[in-house]
């Protein structure tokens, strides 16, 4: 265990001032929630915004709404390498998971395989993920999906604030979600945003979201304590402390479709105050760090040329035999190099026997070879140089 400066793999700083805004918005309640919704609608130029307690709730609500519009379709195509919350939300919505293999060079769909996956006539929607904030090719997915009557859900859980070709991520598909969870592009400890410019989808989402309960005082107290703890403990000088506590299970990924589904609390809306400027600043800082790593010879396994993305981590494929050593060395030095999802969707034990489609060998390779490098505001240029040196030296070592 390391005691001393340790970088978290991803972070959005929360200040004491934002916690005070949270308390003030808690007092104004629904008015604050309505203000945040209006700000989001205007910024994104969409007709509909819903605020919920997590990204996975947002996805479940979206899927429930789509299912209501096309009850005869029950398959959901998702990337075979993505956050476990995605298949968990599909399961929670009572739909079937159809994983499609990914291209290791982009982490987007393997387009050759996607064509076949969309052809059963029972596919309700395809979920496109901007992993780590690197833009997925949503236009290409729409070209394949829309003529078949398949909705495109943009999973922008990790990508709020990014733009591609002058268009905002979150407005590229038929409907989108952002996560406001810890370690995402922008954070209010937890939370989820649904947006769409399609009134029919917006109405269906409103119907599906209306029944969700409001947060209670217990939820607020927990979030409040969590926000206070995070505002201190994500700093590199203190992060070794939560990292050393095994019961916090930091960085652990579990498949669990029994998550709580509620509306977003007013305290969290207050934590988001000033989000437009903060998001722009975060995006600028992270992008500068990603460019620094590229110049230092570290190659991301996803592309962002021509985009202004909000990159939350820098994904790198490394030699499977060397990955463990790389992580150990990073842990010793507190550099924040991290593993991502432990397996492909096709390897999730709880889903065995329920998945549609075939194997996803490329996604399984990615799961064995991927690491992520930190890009958040606490990462210094000196850290980046040490991270690049570490990667280059491990990559240069012969054998195991
Ligand atoms: C985090 C994440 C989600 C779920 O968001 P939560 O707020 O954690 O529920 C969905 N999709 C992707 C790609 C994610 O990274």
Coordinates of C-alpha atoms and ligand atoms in Angstrom, one line a residue:
X1 CA 0.0 0.0 0.0
X2 CA 1.2 3.4 -0.9
X3 CA 1.0 6.3 1.5
X4 CA 1.6 9.6 -0.2
X5 CA 0.8 11.5 -3.4
X6 CA -1.5 9.2 -5.5
X7 CA -3.4 10.2 -8.6
X8 CA -7.0 9.0 -9.0
X9 CA -7.7 7.5 -12.5
X10 CA -10.3 10.2 -13.1
X11 CA -11.7 13.1 -11.2
X12 CA -13.9 16.1 -11.3
X13 CA -13.0 18.5 -8.5
X14 CA -15.9 19.6 -6.2
X15 CA -15.3 22.8 -4.2
X16 CA -16.7 23.9 -0.9
X17 CA -18.5 26.7 -2.8
X18 CA -20.4 24.2 -4.9
X19 CA -21.4 22.3 -1.8
X20 CA -22.9 25.6 -0.5
X21 CA -24.8 26.1 -3.8
X22 CA -26.1 22.6 -3.3
X23 CA -27.5 23.5 0.1
X24 CA -29.0 26.7 -1.2
X25 CA -30.7 24.8 -4.1
X26 CA -31.9 22.1 -1.7
X27 CA -33.9 24.9 -0.1
X28 CA -35.4 26.1 -3.3
X29 CA -36.3 22.5 -4.4
X30 CA -38.2 22.0 -7.6
X31 CA -37.5 25.6 -8.8
X32 CA -33.8 24.7 -8.9
X33 CA -34.4 21.5 -10.8
X34 CA -36.5 23.4 -13.4
X35 CA -33.7 26.0 -13.8
X36 CA -31.1 23.3 -14.5
X37 CA -33.5 21.6 -17.0
X38 CA -34.0 25.0 -18.9
X39 CA -30.3 25.7 -19.0
X40 CA -29.6 22.3 -20.5
X41 CA -32.4 22.6 -23.0
X42 CA -31.1 25.9 -24.2
X43 CA -27.4 24.9 -24.3
X44 CA -28.2 21.7 -26.3
X45 CA -31.0 23.2 -28.4
X46 CA -33.3 20.2 -27.5
X47 CA -37.0 20.1 -26.7
X48 CA -36.8 17.6 -23.8
X49 CA -34.5 17.1 -20.7
X50 CA -35.2 14.8 -17.8
X51 CA -33.0 14.6 -14.7
X52 CA -32.6 11.3 -12.8
X53 CA -30.3 9.9 -10.0
X54 CA -27.8 8.1 -12.3
X55 CA -26.7 7.3 -15.8
X56 CA -28.1 3.8 -15.5
X57 CA -31.5 5.1 -14.5
X58 CA -31.4 7.5 -17.5
X59 CA -30.7 4.6 -19.8
X60 CA -33.4 2.4 -18.2
X61 CA -35.9 5.2 -18.6
X62 CA -34.9 5.7 -22.2
X63 CA -35.3 2.0 -23.0
X64 CA -38.6 1.8 -21.2
X65 CA -39.9 4.7 -23.3
X66 CA -38.6 3.2 -26.6
X67 CA -40.2 -0.2 -25.7
X68 CA -43.5 1.6 -25.2
X69 CA -43.3 2.9 -28.8
X70 CA -42.2 -0.4 -30.3
X71 CA -43.5 -3.2 -28.0
X72 CA -42.8 -5.9 -30.6
X73 CA -39.0 -5.3 -30.5
X74 CA -37.0 -6.5 -27.6
X75 CA -33.3 -6.6 -28.6
X76 CA -30.8 -3.9 -27.7
X77 CA -27.5 -3.8 -29.5
X78 CA -24.6 -2.6 -27.3
X79 CA -20.8 -2.5 -27.8
X80 CA -19.3 -5.7 -26.4
X81 CA -16.8 -3.6 -24.5
X82 CA -18.5 -1.0 -22.3
X83 CA -19.6 -0.1 -18.8
X84 CA -21.4 -3.0 -17.0
X85 CA -24.2 -0.5 -16.2
X86 CA -25.3 -0.6 -19.9
X87 CA -26.3 -4.3 -20.0
X88 CA -27.6 -3.9 -16.4
X89 CA -30.0 -1.2 -17.6
X90 CA -31.1 -3.3 -20.6
X91 CA -31.9 -6.2 -18.2
X92 CA -33.7 -3.8 -15.8
X93 CA -35.9 -2.5 -18.6
X94 CA -36.9 -6.1 -19.4
X95 CA -35.1 -6.2 -22.7
X96 CA -32.5 -8.6 -24.3
X97 CA -28.8 -7.7 -24.6
X98 CA -27.2 -8.2 -28.0
X99 CA -23.5 -7.4 -27.7
X100 CA -21.7 -6.5 -31.0
X101 CA -17.9 -6.8 -31.2
X102 CA -15.8 -3.6 -31.1
X103 CA -12.9 -2.4 -33.2
X104 CA -9.8 -2.3 -31.0
X105 CA -8.4 0.7 -32.9
X106 CA -11.4 2.9 -32.1
X107 CA -13.3 1.1 -29.3
X108 CA -16.4 1.9 -31.5
X109 CA -18.5 -0.9 -33.1
X110 CA -16.8 -3.3 -35.5
X111 CA -18.9 -2.1 -38.5
X112 CA -18.5 -5.4 -40.5
X113 CA -20.2 -7.3 -37.6
X114 CA -22.8 -4.6 -36.8
X115 CA -24.7 -4.9 -40.1
X116 CA -25.7 -8.5 -39.3
X117 CA -26.6 -7.7 -35.7
X118 CA -29.2 -5.2 -36.9
X119 CA -31.0 -7.5 -39.2
X120 CA -33.2 -9.7 -37.0
X121 CA -36.2 -7.4 -37.3
X122 CA -36.5 -7.4 -33.5
X123 CA -33.8 -4.8 -32.7
X124 CA -35.4 -1.9 -30.7
X125 CA -32.3 0.3 -30.6
X126 CA -28.5 0.4 -30.8
X127 CA -26.5 2.1 -28.1
X128 CA -23.4 4.0 -29.3
X129 CA -20.8 4.7 -26.5
X130 CA -18.4 7.6 -26.5
X131 CA -15.9 5.7 -24.3
X132 CA -13.6 8.0 -22.3
X133 CA -15.1 10.9 -24.2
X134 CA -13.6 9.8 -27.5
X135 CA -16.4 10.4 -30.1
X136 CA -18.1 7.4 -31.5
X137 CA -19.3 7.6 -35.2
X138 CA -23.0 8.1 -34.5
X139 CA -23.7 9.3 -38.0
X140 CA -22.5 6.0 -39.4
X141 CA -24.6 4.1 -36.9
X142 CA -27.7 6.2 -37.8
X143 CA -27.2 5.4 -41.5
X144 CA -27.4 1.7 -40.7
X145 CA -30.1 1.9 -38.0
X146 CA -32.6 4.5 -39.1
X147 CA -33.7 2.8 -42.4
X148 CA -34.4 -0.4 -40.3
X149 CA -36.6 1.6 -37.9
X150 CA -34.0 1.1 -35.1
X151 CA -33.5 4.0 -32.7
X152 CA -30.0 5.3 -31.9
X153 CA -29.3 5.9 -28.3
X154 CA -26.2 8.0 -27.7
X155 CA -24.5 6.8 -24.5
X156 CA -22.6 10.0 -23.7
X157 CA -22.2 9.0 -20.0
X158 CA -18.5 9.7 -20.3
X159 CA -18.6 12.5 -22.8
X160 CA -20.6 15.5 -21.7
X161 CA -19.2 18.7 -23.0
X162 CA -17.6 17.3 -26.1
X163 CA -18.2 18.5 -29.7
X164 CA -17.6 16.8 -33.1
X165 CA -17.6 18.9 -36.3
X166 CA -19.2 21.8 -34.4
X167 CA -22.1 19.6 -33.2
X168 CA -22.5 18.8 -29.5
X169 CA -22.1 15.2 -28.3
X170 CA -25.5 14.3 -26.9
X171 CA -27.4 15.7 -29.9
X172 CA -26.1 13.2 -32.5
X173 CA -28.5 10.3 -32.1
X174 CA -32.2 10.1 -31.5
X175 CA -31.9 10.4 -27.8
X176 CA -28.9 10.6 -25.4
X177 CA -27.8 10.3 -21.8
X178 CA -25.1 11.8 -19.7
X179 CA -23.9 10.5 -16.3
X180 CA -23.0 12.9 -13.5
X181 CA -21.4 10.1 -11.5
X182 CA -18.0 10.3 -9.8
X183 CA -15.2 10.0 -12.3
X184 CA -17.3 11.0 -15.4
X185 CA -16.9 14.1 -17.6
X186 CA -18.8 16.3 -15.2
X187 CA -20.0 15.3 -11.8
X188 CA -22.5 16.1 -9.1
X189 CA -21.5 12.9 -7.1
X190 CA -24.2 11.0 -8.9
X191 CA -26.9 11.8 -11.4
X192 CA -28.1 11.3 -15.0
X193 CA -29.4 13.5 -17.8
X194 CA -31.7 12.4 -20.7
X195 CA -32.0 14.7 -23.7
X196 CA -33.8 14.5 -27.0
X197 CA -35.0 16.8 -29.7
X198 CA -37.7 14.4 -30.8
X199 CA -41.0 15.3 -29.2
X200 CA -42.5 11.8 -29.5
X201 CA -39.5 10.3 -27.7
X202 CA -39.6 13.2 -25.2
X203 CA -43.2 12.6 -24.4
X204 CA -42.5 8.8 -23.9
X205 CA -39.6 9.6 -21.7
X206 CA -41.7 12.0 -19.6
X207 CA -44.3 9.2 -19.1
X208 CA -41.6 6.7 -18.1
X209 CA -39.8 9.2 -15.8
X210 CA -42.9 10.7 -14.1
X211 CA -43.4 7.6 -11.9
X212 CA -39.9 7.8 -10.4
X213 CA -39.8 8.7 -6.7
X214 CA -38.2 11.8 -5.4
X215 CA -35.1 11.5 -3.3
X216 CA -35.7 11.5 0.4
X217 CA -33.7 13.1 3.3
X218 CA -31.6 9.9 3.7
X219 CA -30.5 10.2 0.1
X220 CA -29.6 13.8 0.5
X221 CA -27.6 13.2 3.7
X222 CA -25.6 10.4 2.0
X223 CA -24.9 12.5 -1.1
X224 CA -24.0 15.5 1.1
X225 CA -21.4 13.4 3.1
X226 CA -20.1 11.9 -0.1
X227 CA -19.7 15.3 -1.7
X228 CA -17.8 16.6 1.4
X229 CA -15.6 13.5 1.4
X230 CA -14.9 13.7 -2.4
X231 CA -14.1 17.4 -2.2
X232 CA -11.1 16.4 0.0
X233 CA -10.2 12.9 -0.9
X234 CA -9.9 13.1 -4.7
X235 CA -6.9 15.3 -4.2
X236 CA -3.7 13.5 -4.9
X237 CA -2.3 14.3 -1.5
X238 CA -5.2 12.3 0.2
X239 CA -6.4 9.9 -2.5
X240 CA -4.1 7.1 -1.1
X241 CA -6.4 7.0 1.9
X242 CA -9.8 6.0 0.3
X243 CA -7.8 3.8 -2.1
X244 CA -6.4 1.8 0.8
X245 CA -9.8 1.1 2.3
X246 CA -11.0 -2.2 0.7
X247 CA -14.7 -1.8 1.7
X248 CA -15.0 1.3 -0.6
X249 CA -14.3 -1.0 -3.5
X250 CA -12.9 1.8 -5.6
X251 CA -12.4 0.9 -9.2
X252 CA -14.4 -2.3 -8.9
X253 CA -16.9 -3.1 -11.6
X254 CA -19.9 -5.3 -10.7
X255 CA -23.0 -6.3 -12.8
X256 CA -26.1 -5.3 -10.8
X257 CA -29.5 -4.5 -12.4
X258 CA -31.1 -3.8 -9.0
X259 CA -30.0 -0.2 -8.7
X260 CA -32.3 2.4 -7.2
X261 CA -34.2 4.6 -9.7
X262 CA -35.2 8.1 -8.6
X263 CA -35.3 11.7 -9.8
X264 CA -32.3 13.9 -9.4
X265 CA -32.1 15.7 -6.0
X266 CA -32.1 19.5 -5.8
X267 CA -28.8 19.4 -3.8
X268 CA -27.0 17.9 -6.8
X269 CA -28.6 20.4 -9.1
X270 CA -26.9 23.0 -6.9
X271 CA -23.6 21.2 -7.1
X272 CA -23.8 21.6 -10.9
X273 CA -24.0 25.5 -10.7
X274 CA -21.8 27.2 -13.2
X275 CA -21.6 23.9 -15.2
X276 CA -21.2 25.5 -18.7
X277 CA -17.9 27.3 -17.7
X278 CA -16.7 24.5 -15.6
X279 CA -17.3 22.0 -18.4
X280 CA -15.4 24.2 -20.9
X281 CA -12.5 24.5 -18.5
X282 CA -12.4 20.8 -17.8
X283 CA -12.5 20.0 -21.5
X284 CA -9.6 22.4 -22.3
X285 CA -7.4 21.1 -19.5
X286 CA -8.0 17.4 -20.3
X287 CA -7.5 17.9 -24.0
X288 CA -4.1 19.7 -23.4
X289 CA -3.0 16.7 -21.3
X290 CA -4.0 14.2 -24.0
X291 CA -2.1 16.2 -26.6
X292 CA 0.9 16.2 -24.3
X293 CA 0.8 12.4 -24.0
X294 CA 0.5 12.0 -27.7
X295 CA 3.5 14.2 -28.3
X296 CA 5.4 12.1 -25.7
X297 CA 4.9 9.1 -28.0
X298 CA 1.9 7.5 -26.2
X299 CA -0.7 6.3 -28.6
X300 CA -4.4 6.3 -27.7
X301 CA -6.4 3.4 -29.0
X302 CA -9.2 5.8 -30.1
X303 CA -9.2 8.9 -32.2
X304 CA -10.2 12.5 -31.6
X305 CA -8.9 14.3 -34.6
X306 CA -11.4 16.9 -35.9
X307 CA -13.2 16.9 -32.6
X308 CA -13.2 19.0 -29.4
X309 CA -13.8 16.2 -27.0
X310 CA -14.0 16.2 -23.2
X311 CA -11.6 13.3 -22.6
X312 CA -11.9 11.8 -19.1
X313 CA -9.2 9.1 -19.5
X314 CA -6.6 8.3 -22.1
X315 CA -7.0 4.6 -23.3
X316 CA -3.9 2.6 -24.3
X317 CA -3.6 -1.0 -25.4
X318 CA -0.6 -2.7 -23.9
X319 CA 1.0 -6.1 -24.3
X320 CA -1.1 -8.5 -22.2
X321 CA 2.0 -10.0 -20.6
X322 CA 3.3 -6.6 -19.5
X323 CA 0.1 -5.1 -18.2
X324 CA 0.3 -6.4 -14.7
X325 CA 3.8 -5.1 -14.3
X326 CA 2.8 -1.7 -15.7
X327 CA 0.0 -1.4 -13.2
X328 CA 2.2 -2.5 -10.3
X329 CA 4.8 0.1 -11.2
X330 CA 2.2 2.8 -11.5
X331 CA 0.7 1.8 -8.1
X332 CA 4.2 2.1 -6.5
X333 CA 4.6 5.6 -7.8
X334 CA 1.0 6.7 -7.5
X335 CA 0.6 7.6 -11.2
X336 CA -3.1 6.7 -11.7
X337 CA -2.6 4.2 -14.5
X338 CA -5.7 2.0 -14.2
X339 CA -7.5 -1.0 -15.4
X340 CA -10.9 -0.4 -16.9
X341 CA -13.7 -3.0 -17.2
X342 CA -12.6 -6.5 -16.1
X343 CA -14.2 -8.3 -19.0
X344 CA -16.2 -7.9 -22.2
X345 CA -20.0 -8.0 -21.9
X346 CA -19.8 -11.5 -23.3
X347 CA -17.8 -12.5 -20.2
X348 CA -20.2 -11.3 -17.6
X349 CA -21.1 -14.4 -15.5
X350 CA -24.6 -13.2 -14.5
X351 CA -25.6 -12.8 -18.2
X352 CA -24.5 -16.3 -19.3
X353 CA -27.2 -18.0 -21.3
X354 CA -29.2 -14.8 -21.8
X355 CA -27.1 -13.0 -24.3
X356 CA -28.0 -12.9 -28.0
X357 CA -25.4 -13.0 -30.8
X358 CA -22.1 -14.7 -31.0
X359 CA -18.7 -14.3 -29.3
X360 CA -16.8 -11.0 -29.3
X361 CA -13.1 -12.0 -29.5
X362 CA -11.9 -8.4 -30.1
X363 CA -13.7 -7.0 -27.1
X364 CA -12.3 -9.8 -25.0
X365 CA -8.8 -8.9 -26.2
X366 CA -9.4 -5.2 -25.4
X367 CA -10.5 -6.3 -21.8
X368 CA -7.2 -8.1 -21.4
X369 CA -5.0 -5.3 -22.8
X370 CA -6.5 -1.9 -22.0
X371 CA -5.2 0.5 -19.4
X372 CA -6.3 4.1 -18.9
X373 CA -4.1 7.1 -18.1
X374 CA -5.4 10.0 -16.1
X375 CA -6.1 13.4 -17.7
X376 CA -7.9 15.3 -14.9
X377 CA -7.0 18.7 -13.5
X378 CA -4.9 17.3 -10.6
X379 CA -2.4 15.7 -13.1
X380 CA 0.7 17.9 -13.6
X381 CA 3.0 18.0 -16.5
X382 CA 5.6 16.3 -14.4
X383 CA 3.2 13.5 -13.7
X384 CA 2.5 13.2 -17.5
X385 CA 6.2 12.9 -18.3
X386 CA 6.6 10.2 -15.7
X387 CA 3.5 8.3 -17.0
X388 CA 4.8 8.5 -20.6
X389 CA 8.3 7.4 -19.4
X390 CA 6.8 4.4 -17.6
X391 CA 4.7 3.3 -20.6
X392 CA 7.6 3.7 -23.0
X393 CA 10.0 1.8 -20.7
X394 CA 7.6 -1.1 -20.0
X395 CA 6.7 -1.3 -23.7
X396 CA 10.5 -1.5 -24.5
X397 CA 11.2 -4.3 -22.0
X398 CA 11.7 -7.7 -23.7
X399 CA 9.5 -10.7 -22.8
X400 CA 7.7 -10.9 -19.5
Ligands
LIG1 C1 -20.9 5.3 -16.1 C2 -21.5 4.8 -17.3 C3 -22.9 4.6 -17.4 C4 -23.8 4.6 -16.2 O1 -23.7 5.8 -15.4 P1 -23.9 5.8 -13.9 O2 -24.2 7.2 -13.5 O3 -22.7 5.3 -13.3 O4 -25.1 5.0 -13.6 C5 -23.4 4.2 -18.6 N1 -22.6 4.1 -19.7 C6 -21.3 4.3 -19.7 C7 -20.5 4.2 -20.9 C8 -20.7 4.7 -18.5 O5 -19.4 4.9 -18.4

